[in-house]
Amino acid sequence: MPNSAPPKQELRRDIGVTGIVALGLGTAVGVSVYSVLAPATQLAGAAMIVSMLLAMVPMLIYAIIYGFMGAAVPVTGASYEWPRRFVHPFLGFIISWLRIAGSTSAVIVLTMVLVSYAGAFVALPLKPTMFGLLVFVLVVNVLGVSAAARSQGVMLAILLGTCALFAFGSVPSIQMSNFEPFASHGVLGVFAAVPLLISLFLGIESATEVGGEVKNPSRSIPLGISISIVLTAIVYLLVAVAALGVLGPEKLGSSSAPLLDAGIAAFGPAGRYLIVASAVVAIGSSINATFIIMSRFLYAMAREGMLPAALAKVSGKHDVPLAAIICAFAFCCVGLFLPENLVFLFLAVNIPTILKYSATCLAAVGLLRRRPDLYEAARFRPTKWMIYALAVAGVGLGILIIIAGWSADWRPYALLLAWAFMGCVYYLIMRHRSAAGAARAIPVTSE
């Protein structure tokens, strides 16, 4: 007798607090720290450390909102589900549609930079090596989210170890005179460096995207996000202080590879191996985390009928959204044909990410108004006035950050607008088909 059971659509809850921290920290501590310290130091001098602390403020706002939403409504594909449920279905769709382009760009820029760092030791063909990395990430994710999370945990341990070794091993080479004068570029310089350093903290909230696969999510998600923020801040501050103390603001600000130069200055030739190993692990963990999240919001969109139903099927020995994983892999392969310009790629990543944050802020307000019962049931719930205030601040900051990026390169904006237009057309077609199907399903009665 044939098996007539419906396809499975529930994901296995395998992720604990450690996995949440690994995903959040693994996403945030990626390529930025290995490049952004130099231009930030040019703007702020040694007071770049203060700029870094100020750059945490927007992410703290978003983190509180995400911690609350993750505790109140833990669901896989949260950046799609929350706006869809609590604001409007179209907002959830268009945010996730844009994130397809953003996540594809993120994976491409990360694999490209990883290959360039590995190329410091062995010559590698760029695009074939990037494709090989994509295949490796595909295999890891097919083995299940727990395997992917465990691989994140291993890479996280290596990353924290190498960063600690660099920070504390550099102490004998640190010269206090390198911090004087501290604010050599004044208060304006401190604030000018903040927009650059915001990119260091993007991704802390990543684990909310796999909320349907988290054990005890109402407790684990807020706790995991909190730990991720603290660890990320510690890692960045230790690394920044060590790099400044070893090189000084002038050398650090003019360096094209600031941490690599600081590592060599502190450890000699061995520092080259230390920093490259740290960079490869950090960027590798970001690639893995980004790919996990991308496959999950594709799964969530398909589960609600906004993408082909096959992408919502859970299959395989490890209960994974196999079709969604393969679809994410296909998008990333297409992304290999994107321009290799880092500014272009970073903006293509950051714009959808900031829009996602703003949409989640709106969803938090919508939850308070539409489902106060969910607010009361959440184990982590700031006061209502605080959520309203943080949501307004989060949307305002998001708009300012997006506007500020236009002067750097307009092309990603044009690409994303074209992709958004395609999404709008697709959404209208899907709505029309859904309405036509519903009309056909209504029985005709005769009097």
Short mmCIF file of C-alpha atoms in Angstrom, two decimals:
data_model
loop_
_atom_site.label_atom_id
_atom_site.label_comp_id
_atom_site.label_asym_id
_atom_site.label_seq_id
_atom_site.Cartn_x
_atom_site.Cartn_y
_atom_site.Cartn_z
CA MET A 1 0.00 0.00 0.00
CA PRO A 2 1.55 3.35 -0.98
CA ASN A 3 2.49 5.77 1.72
CA SER A 4 -0.11 8.57 1.66
CA ALA A 5 1.29 10.53 4.61
CA PRO A 6 1.60 14.26 3.91
CA PRO A 7 5.10 15.67 3.52
CA LYS A 8 6.69 16.63 6.80
CA GLN A 9 6.91 20.37 7.43
CA GLU A 10 8.15 20.58 11.03
CA LEU A 11 11.81 21.16 11.78
CA ARG A 12 13.67 19.44 14.58
CA ARG A 13 14.41 21.52 17.69
CA ASP A 14 18.12 20.90 18.12
CA ILE A 15 19.66 24.31 18.90
CA GLY A 16 20.49 25.40 22.45
CA VAL A 17 21.99 28.58 23.88
CA THR A 18 25.47 27.62 22.68
CA GLY A 19 24.20 27.22 19.13
CA ILE A 20 22.44 30.59 19.29
CA VAL A 21 25.65 32.29 20.45
CA ALA A 22 27.64 30.50 17.76
CA LEU A 23 25.25 31.65 15.03
CA GLY A 24 25.07 35.24 16.30
CA LEU A 25 28.76 35.69 16.98
CA GLY A 26 29.69 33.74 13.86
CA THR A 27 27.60 36.07 11.70
CA ALA A 28 28.76 39.31 13.33
CA VAL A 29 32.49 38.59 13.62
CA GLY A 30 33.23 38.23 9.95
CA VAL A 31 35.04 40.21 7.33
CA SER A 32 34.48 43.72 8.75
CA VAL A 33 36.90 43.56 11.67
CA TYR A 34 39.75 42.66 9.31
CA SER A 35 39.27 45.77 7.19
CA VAL A 36 37.18 48.48 8.90
CA LEU A 37 39.59 49.39 11.72
CA ALA A 38 41.88 51.30 9.35
CA PRO A 39 39.37 53.80 7.88
CA ALA A 40 37.74 54.22 11.32
CA THR A 41 41.12 55.12 12.81
CA GLN A 42 41.75 57.60 10.02
CA LEU A 43 38.57 59.42 11.05
CA ALA A 44 38.77 59.20 14.85
CA GLY A 45 42.38 58.44 15.75
CA ALA A 46 42.82 56.41 18.93
CA ALA A 47 39.30 57.50 19.98
CA MET A 48 38.09 54.95 17.43
CA ILE A 49 37.55 52.82 20.55
CA VAL A 50 34.87 55.28 21.69
CA SER A 51 33.34 55.22 18.20
CA MET A 52 33.13 51.45 18.48
CA LEU A 53 31.20 51.71 21.75
CA LEU A 54 28.83 54.24 20.18
CA ALA A 55 28.33 51.93 17.19
CA MET A 56 26.90 49.36 19.58
CA VAL A 57 23.93 51.59 20.40
CA PRO A 58 21.83 50.90 17.26
CA MET A 59 22.51 47.18 17.57
CA LEU A 60 21.51 47.20 21.23
CA ILE A 61 18.18 48.73 20.20
CA TYR A 62 17.61 46.08 17.58
CA ALA A 63 18.84 43.31 19.89
CA ILE A 64 16.27 44.18 22.57
CA ILE A 65 13.50 44.16 19.96
CA TYR A 66 14.72 40.84 18.57
CA GLY A 67 15.10 39.33 22.03
CA PHE A 68 11.49 40.24 22.85
CA MET A 69 10.10 39.00 19.53
CA GLY A 70 12.14 35.81 19.71
CA ALA A 71 10.76 35.10 23.19
CA ALA A 72 7.16 36.00 22.26
CA VAL A 73 6.97 34.40 18.81
CA PRO A 74 9.82 31.94 18.17
CA VAL A 75 9.50 30.86 14.56
CA THR A 76 11.79 29.80 11.73
CA GLY A 77 12.09 32.50 9.08
CA ALA A 78 11.31 35.21 11.62
CA SER A 79 12.20 38.16 9.37
CA TYR A 80 9.42 36.97 7.04
CA GLU A 81 6.92 35.73 9.61
CA TRP A 82 6.89 38.66 12.04
CA PRO A 83 6.13 41.45 9.51
CA ARG A 84 3.66 39.14 7.72
CA ARG A 85 1.71 38.36 10.87
CA PHE A 86 1.80 41.68 12.70
CA VAL A 87 2.07 44.35 9.96
CA HIS A 88 1.03 43.12 6.49
CA PRO A 89 1.74 39.99 4.38
CA PHE A 90 3.33 42.11 1.64
CA LEU A 91 5.89 43.61 4.04
CA GLY A 92 7.00 40.15 5.14
CA PHE A 93 7.26 39.05 1.52
CA ILE A 94 9.20 42.03 0.16
CA ILE A 95 11.66 42.07 3.08
CA SER A 96 12.49 38.40 2.53
CA TRP A 97 12.51 38.85 -1.25
CA LEU A 98 15.13 41.60 -0.91
CA ARG A 99 17.06 39.46 1.55
CA ILE A 100 17.47 36.82 -1.15
CA ALA A 101 19.64 39.34 -3.00
CA GLY A 102 21.25 40.54 0.24
CA SER A 103 22.12 37.08 1.52
CA THR A 104 23.45 36.04 -1.87
CA SER A 105 25.70 39.10 -1.90
CA ALA A 106 26.80 38.36 1.69
CA VAL A 107 27.89 34.83 0.86
CA ILE A 108 29.74 36.04 -2.23
CA VAL A 109 31.66 38.81 -0.47
CA LEU A 110 32.57 36.46 2.38
CA THR A 111 33.81 33.66 0.13
CA MET A 112 35.74 36.16 -1.99
CA VAL A 113 37.53 37.67 1.01
CA LEU A 114 38.21 34.22 2.50
CA VAL A 115 39.89 33.10 -0.73
CA SER A 116 41.97 36.29 -0.78
CA TYR A 117 43.22 35.65 2.78
CA ALA A 118 44.00 32.01 2.03
CA GLY A 119 45.83 33.26 -1.06
CA ALA A 120 48.44 34.76 1.24
CA PHE A 121 49.89 31.24 1.48
CA VAL A 122 48.87 29.48 -1.69
CA ALA A 123 47.70 30.79 -5.07
CA LEU A 124 44.06 29.88 -5.61
CA PRO A 125 41.78 30.48 -8.60
CA LEU A 126 39.10 32.84 -7.28
CA LYS A 127 35.79 31.67 -8.74
CA PRO A 128 36.48 27.88 -8.74
CA THR A 129 37.61 28.08 -5.09
CA MET A 130 34.54 30.12 -4.16
CA PHE A 131 32.35 27.49 -5.82
CA GLY A 132 34.13 24.75 -3.88
CA LEU A 133 33.42 26.59 -0.62
CA LEU A 134 29.74 26.82 -1.55
CA VAL A 135 29.62 23.08 -2.18
CA PHE A 136 31.23 22.42 1.22
CA VAL A 137 28.69 24.65 3.01
CA LEU A 138 25.88 22.90 1.12
CA VAL A 139 27.04 19.50 2.37
CA VAL A 140 27.32 20.71 5.98
CA ASN A 141 23.79 22.11 5.89
CA VAL A 142 22.30 18.98 4.33
CA LEU A 143 23.59 17.12 7.40
CA GLY A 144 21.17 19.14 9.54
CA VAL A 145 21.02 22.36 11.52
CA SER A 146 22.56 20.67 14.56
CA ALA A 147 25.60 19.68 12.49
CA ALA A 148 25.79 23.18 11.05
CA ALA A 149 25.48 24.68 14.53
CA ARG A 150 28.16 22.34 15.89
CA SER A 151 30.50 23.36 13.09
CA GLN A 152 29.77 26.96 14.09
CA GLY A 153 30.69 26.08 17.68
CA VAL A 154 34.04 24.60 16.62
CA MET A 155 34.88 27.61 14.44
CA LEU A 156 33.76 29.95 17.24
CA ALA A 157 36.13 28.28 19.71
CA ILE A 158 39.03 28.63 17.28
CA LEU A 159 38.10 32.25 16.55
CA LEU A 160 37.91 33.25 20.21
CA GLY A 161 41.17 31.44 20.90
CA THR A 162 43.09 33.17 18.12
CA CYS A 163 41.63 36.58 19.01
CA ALA A 164 42.56 36.08 22.68
CA LEU A 165 46.07 34.99 21.70
CA PHE A 166 46.49 38.07 19.52
CA ALA A 167 45.07 40.49 22.12
CA PHE A 168 46.95 39.19 25.17
CA GLY A 169 50.07 38.15 23.28
CA SER A 170 50.38 41.70 21.96
CA VAL A 171 50.57 43.22 25.47
CA PRO A 172 54.42 43.31 25.62
CA SER A 173 54.45 45.21 22.29
CA ILE A 174 51.83 47.79 23.27
CA GLN A 175 53.10 51.33 23.79
CA MET A 176 50.89 53.66 25.81
CA SER A 177 52.20 56.63 23.84
CA ASN A 178 50.26 55.28 20.86
CA PHE A 179 47.03 56.34 22.59
CA GLU A 180 48.11 59.99 22.95
CA PRO A 181 46.60 62.32 22.00
CA PHE A 182 43.49 60.21 22.38
CA ALA A 183 40.89 62.24 20.46
CA SER A 184 43.28 63.74 17.91
CA HIS A 185 40.44 64.35 15.42
CA GLY A 186 38.00 65.79 17.93
CA VAL A 187 34.41 64.89 18.72
CA LEU A 188 33.37 65.16 15.07
CA GLY A 189 35.92 62.51 14.15
CA VAL A 190 34.55 60.18 16.80
CA PHE A 191 31.02 60.46 15.41
CA ALA A 192 32.19 60.27 11.79
CA ALA A 193 33.64 56.80 12.41
CA VAL A 194 30.42 55.41 13.90
CA PRO A 195 28.63 54.56 10.60
CA LEU A 196 31.62 52.50 9.47
CA LEU A 197 31.80 50.55 12.73
CA ILE A 198 28.08 49.72 12.83
CA SER A 199 28.79 46.94 10.33
CA LEU A 200 30.80 45.15 13.01
CA PHE A 201 27.65 44.27 14.94
CA LEU A 202 25.21 43.35 12.17
CA GLY A 203 24.01 39.76 12.52
CA ILE A 204 23.90 39.40 16.31
CA GLU A 205 20.21 38.51 16.04
CA SER A 206 20.71 35.78 13.42
CA ALA A 207 19.55 32.90 15.63
CA THR A 208 15.99 34.28 15.69
CA GLU A 209 15.73 33.13 12.07
CA VAL A 210 15.86 29.51 13.25
CA GLY A 211 13.50 30.06 16.20
CA GLY A 212 11.47 27.00 15.21
CA GLU A 213 14.55 24.84 15.72
CA VAL A 214 15.56 26.24 19.13
CA LYS A 215 15.06 24.32 22.36
CA ASN A 216 13.16 26.37 24.97
CA PRO A 217 13.21 29.46 22.71
CA SER A 218 11.45 31.85 25.10
CA ARG A 219 14.48 31.60 27.41
CA SER A 220 17.27 30.59 25.03
CA ILE A 221 16.84 33.29 22.37
CA PRO A 222 17.02 36.39 24.63
CA LEU A 223 19.83 34.80 26.66
CA GLY A 224 21.77 33.80 23.53
CA ILE A 225 21.46 37.26 21.97
CA SER A 226 22.63 38.89 25.21
CA ILE A 227 25.68 36.64 25.46
CA SER A 228 26.47 37.23 21.78
CA ILE A 229 26.49 41.01 22.21
CA VAL A 230 28.74 40.86 25.26
CA LEU A 231 31.21 38.45 23.63
CA THR A 232 31.26 40.41 20.37
CA ALA A 233 31.94 43.69 22.20
CA ILE A 234 34.76 42.09 24.23
CA VAL A 235 36.37 40.56 21.14
CA TYR A 236 36.26 43.81 19.16
CA LEU A 237 37.50 46.01 22.01
CA LEU A 238 40.40 43.70 22.87
CA VAL A 239 41.44 43.40 19.22
CA ALA A 240 41.11 47.17 18.60
CA VAL A 241 43.09 48.14 21.71
CA ALA A 242 45.84 45.65 20.85
CA ALA A 243 46.08 46.84 17.23
CA LEU A 244 46.18 50.50 18.26
CA GLY A 245 48.71 49.88 21.00
CA VAL A 246 51.03 47.96 18.71
CA LEU A 247 50.86 50.08 15.54
CA GLY A 248 49.60 53.46 16.74
CA PRO A 249 46.82 55.37 14.98
CA GLU A 250 48.95 56.63 12.09
CA LYS A 251 50.20 53.21 10.99
CA LEU A 252 46.90 51.49 11.74
CA GLY A 253 44.93 54.10 9.80
CA SER A 254 47.13 53.79 6.70
CA SER A 255 47.24 49.98 6.65
CA SER A 256 45.44 47.99 3.95
CA ALA A 257 45.47 44.91 6.22
CA PRO A 258 45.43 46.39 9.74
CA LEU A 259 45.22 43.23 11.83
CA LEU A 260 47.74 41.43 9.66
CA ASP A 261 50.23 44.27 10.08
CA ALA A 262 49.57 44.39 13.84
CA GLY A 263 50.04 40.64 14.13
CA ILE A 264 53.37 40.74 12.32
CA ALA A 265 54.52 43.70 14.44
CA ALA A 266 53.64 41.89 17.68
CA PHE A 267 54.65 38.29 16.85
CA GLY A 268 57.02 38.57 13.92
CA PRO A 269 56.48 36.21 10.94
CA ALA A 270 54.35 33.91 13.13
CA GLY A 271 51.79 36.69 13.43
CA ARG A 272 51.00 36.29 9.75
CA TYR A 273 49.84 32.72 10.32
CA LEU A 274 47.87 33.65 13.42
CA ILE A 275 45.88 36.44 11.78
CA VAL A 276 45.24 34.58 8.54
CA ALA A 277 44.02 31.54 10.50
CA SER A 278 41.75 33.78 12.57
CA ALA A 279 40.40 35.49 9.45
CA VAL A 280 39.72 32.24 7.63
CA VAL A 281 37.83 30.80 10.61
CA ALA A 282 35.86 34.01 11.27
CA ILE A 283 34.83 34.44 7.66
CA GLY A 284 34.10 30.72 7.29
CA SER A 285 31.74 30.81 10.26
CA SER A 286 29.97 33.85 8.77
CA ILE A 287 29.47 32.03 5.47
CA ASN A 288 27.97 29.03 7.26
CA ALA A 289 25.66 31.14 9.44
CA THR A 290 24.48 33.29 6.53
CA PHE A 291 23.69 30.21 4.45
CA ILE A 292 21.68 28.64 7.29
CA ILE A 293 19.58 31.78 7.68
CA MET A 294 19.01 32.16 3.94
CA SER A 295 17.66 28.63 3.57
CA ARG A 296 15.31 29.14 6.53
CA PHE A 297 13.57 32.26 5.27
CA LEU A 298 13.13 30.58 1.87
CA TYR A 299 11.51 27.68 3.75
CA ALA A 300 9.27 30.08 5.70
CA MET A 301 8.11 31.89 2.54
CA ALA A 302 7.29 28.60 0.83
CA ARG A 303 5.43 27.33 3.91
CA GLU A 304 3.07 30.30 3.59
CA GLY A 305 2.55 29.79 -0.14
CA MET A 306 4.69 32.69 -1.34
CA LEU A 307 7.30 30.44 -2.98
CA PRO A 308 6.91 26.98 -4.56
CA ALA A 309 5.57 24.46 -2.03
CA ALA A 310 8.51 22.11 -2.59
CA LEU A 311 10.76 24.52 -0.70
CA ALA A 312 8.67 23.98 2.45
CA LYS A 313 9.16 20.22 2.57
CA VAL A 314 11.27 18.81 5.39
CA SER A 315 13.08 15.71 4.29
CA GLY A 316 16.16 13.59 4.71
CA LYS A 317 17.60 11.75 7.68
CA HIS A 318 18.24 14.99 9.58
CA ASP A 319 14.84 16.69 9.01
CA VAL A 320 16.11 19.63 6.96
CA PRO A 321 14.38 21.83 4.35
CA LEU A 322 16.44 20.14 1.64
CA ALA A 323 14.85 21.90 -1.34
CA ALA A 324 15.27 25.31 0.36
CA ILE A 325 18.92 24.53 1.07
CA ILE A 326 19.52 23.57 -2.57
CA CYS A 327 17.67 26.71 -3.72
CA ALA A 328 19.91 28.88 -1.49
CA PHE A 329 22.94 27.13 -3.00
CA ALA A 330 21.64 27.88 -6.51
CA PHE A 331 21.18 31.58 -5.73
CA CYS A 332 24.72 31.74 -4.35
CA CYS A 333 26.06 30.11 -7.52
CA VAL A 334 24.30 32.79 -9.59
CA GLY A 335 25.89 35.36 -7.25
CA LEU A 336 29.31 34.29 -8.49
CA PHE A 337 28.58 36.54 -11.49
CA LEU A 338 28.07 39.69 -9.35
CA PRO A 339 30.69 42.47 -9.52
CA GLU A 340 33.76 41.85 -7.37
CA ASN A 341 33.69 45.40 -5.94
CA LEU A 342 33.53 45.22 -2.12
CA VAL A 343 31.68 48.53 -1.67
CA PHE A 344 28.99 47.35 -4.10
CA LEU A 345 28.64 44.02 -2.34
CA PHE A 346 28.63 45.46 1.21
CA LEU A 347 25.84 47.87 0.31
CA ALA A 348 23.87 45.09 -1.38
CA VAL A 349 24.13 43.22 1.93
CA ASN A 350 23.51 46.08 4.36
CA ILE A 351 20.46 47.69 2.73
CA PRO A 352 18.20 44.59 2.97
CA THR A 353 19.57 43.91 6.47
CA ILE A 354 18.68 47.38 7.74
CA LEU A 355 15.24 47.14 6.10
CA LYS A 356 14.78 43.83 7.92
CA TYR A 357 15.60 45.46 11.24
CA SER A 358 13.14 48.29 10.58
CA ALA A 359 10.39 45.84 9.60
CA THR A 360 10.95 43.87 12.81
CA CYS A 361 10.59 47.08 14.82
CA LEU A 362 7.24 47.70 13.11
CA ALA A 363 6.25 44.08 13.80
CA ALA A 364 6.96 44.55 17.52
CA VAL A 365 4.53 47.50 17.59
CA GLY A 366 1.99 45.44 15.64
CA LEU A 367 2.28 42.59 18.13
CA LEU A 368 1.57 44.92 21.05
CA ARG A 369 -1.56 46.19 19.33
CA ARG A 370 -2.89 42.99 17.80
CA ARG A 371 -1.78 40.28 20.22
CA PRO A 372 -1.29 41.67 23.72
CA ASP A 373 -1.67 38.09 24.98
CA LEU A 374 1.64 37.18 23.33
CA TYR A 375 3.29 40.11 25.06
CA GLU A 376 1.97 39.00 28.46
CA ALA A 377 3.10 35.41 27.87
CA ALA A 378 6.67 36.31 26.84
CA ARG A 379 9.32 35.51 29.43
CA PHE A 380 11.40 38.45 28.23
CA ARG A 381 9.24 41.55 27.82
CA PRO A 382 10.47 45.13 28.27
CA THR A 383 7.80 47.64 29.20
CA LYS A 384 5.43 48.58 26.41
CA TRP A 385 6.57 52.19 26.31
CA MET A 386 10.16 51.01 25.95
CA ILE A 387 9.26 48.76 23.02
CA TYR A 388 7.42 51.64 21.33
CA ALA A 389 10.37 53.99 21.88
CA LEU A 390 12.96 51.47 20.68
CA ALA A 391 10.86 50.62 17.63
CA VAL A 392 10.58 54.27 16.58
CA ALA A 393 14.31 54.78 17.16
CA GLY A 394 15.12 51.62 15.22
CA VAL A 395 13.08 52.67 12.17
CA GLY A 396 14.57 56.18 12.25
CA LEU A 397 18.13 54.90 12.47
CA GLY A 398 17.47 52.45 9.67
CA ILE A 399 16.30 55.22 7.33
CA LEU A 400 19.33 57.38 8.14
CA ILE A 401 21.78 54.52 7.59
CA ILE A 402 20.25 53.62 4.21
CA ILE A 403 20.28 57.24 3.00
CA ALA A 404 23.90 57.64 4.10
CA GLY A 405 25.04 54.79 1.85
CA TRP A 406 23.78 56.32 -1.43
CA SER A 407 26.85 58.51 -1.91
CA ALA A 408 29.19 55.51 -1.76
CA ASP A 409 27.70 53.64 -4.75
CA TRP A 410 24.26 54.00 -6.33
CA ARG A 411 24.44 50.73 -8.30
CA PRO A 412 23.36 48.40 -5.47
CA TYR A 413 20.32 50.62 -4.94
CA ALA A 414 19.41 50.27 -8.62
CA LEU A 415 19.92 46.49 -8.51
CA LEU A 416 17.79 46.11 -5.39
CA LEU A 417 15.05 48.34 -6.82
CA ALA A 418 14.93 46.18 -9.96
CA TRP A 419 14.80 43.02 -7.83
CA ALA A 420 12.06 44.57 -5.67
CA PHE A 421 10.04 45.41 -8.81
CA MET A 422 10.29 41.78 -9.93
CA GLY A 423 9.14 40.76 -6.46
CA CYS A 424 6.12 43.05 -6.61
CA VAL A 425 5.08 41.58 -9.96
CA TYR A 426 5.55 38.04 -8.63
CA TYR A 427 3.54 38.89 -5.48
CA LEU A 428 0.62 40.27 -7.51
CA ILE A 429 0.60 37.17 -9.73
CA MET A 430 0.59 34.89 -6.68
CA ARG A 431 -2.23 36.87 -5.06
CA HIS A 432 -4.26 36.72 -8.28
CA ARG A 433 -3.79 32.96 -8.56
CA SER A 434 -4.69 32.50 -4.91
CA ALA A 435 -7.85 34.58 -5.29
CA ALA A 436 -8.83 32.73 -8.48
CA GLY A 437 -8.28 29.39 -6.78
CA ALA A 438 -10.39 30.43 -3.81
CA ALA A 439 -13.18 31.56 -6.13
CA ARG A 440 -13.19 28.22 -7.94
CA ALA A 441 -13.32 26.41 -4.62
CA ILE A 442 -16.59 28.14 -3.59
CA PRO A 443 -19.46 25.80 -4.50
CA VAL A 444 -22.18 27.19 -6.73
CA THR A 445 -25.65 26.70 -5.32
CA SER A 446 -28.93 27.00 -7.15
CA GLU A 447 -32.07 28.33 -5.61
#
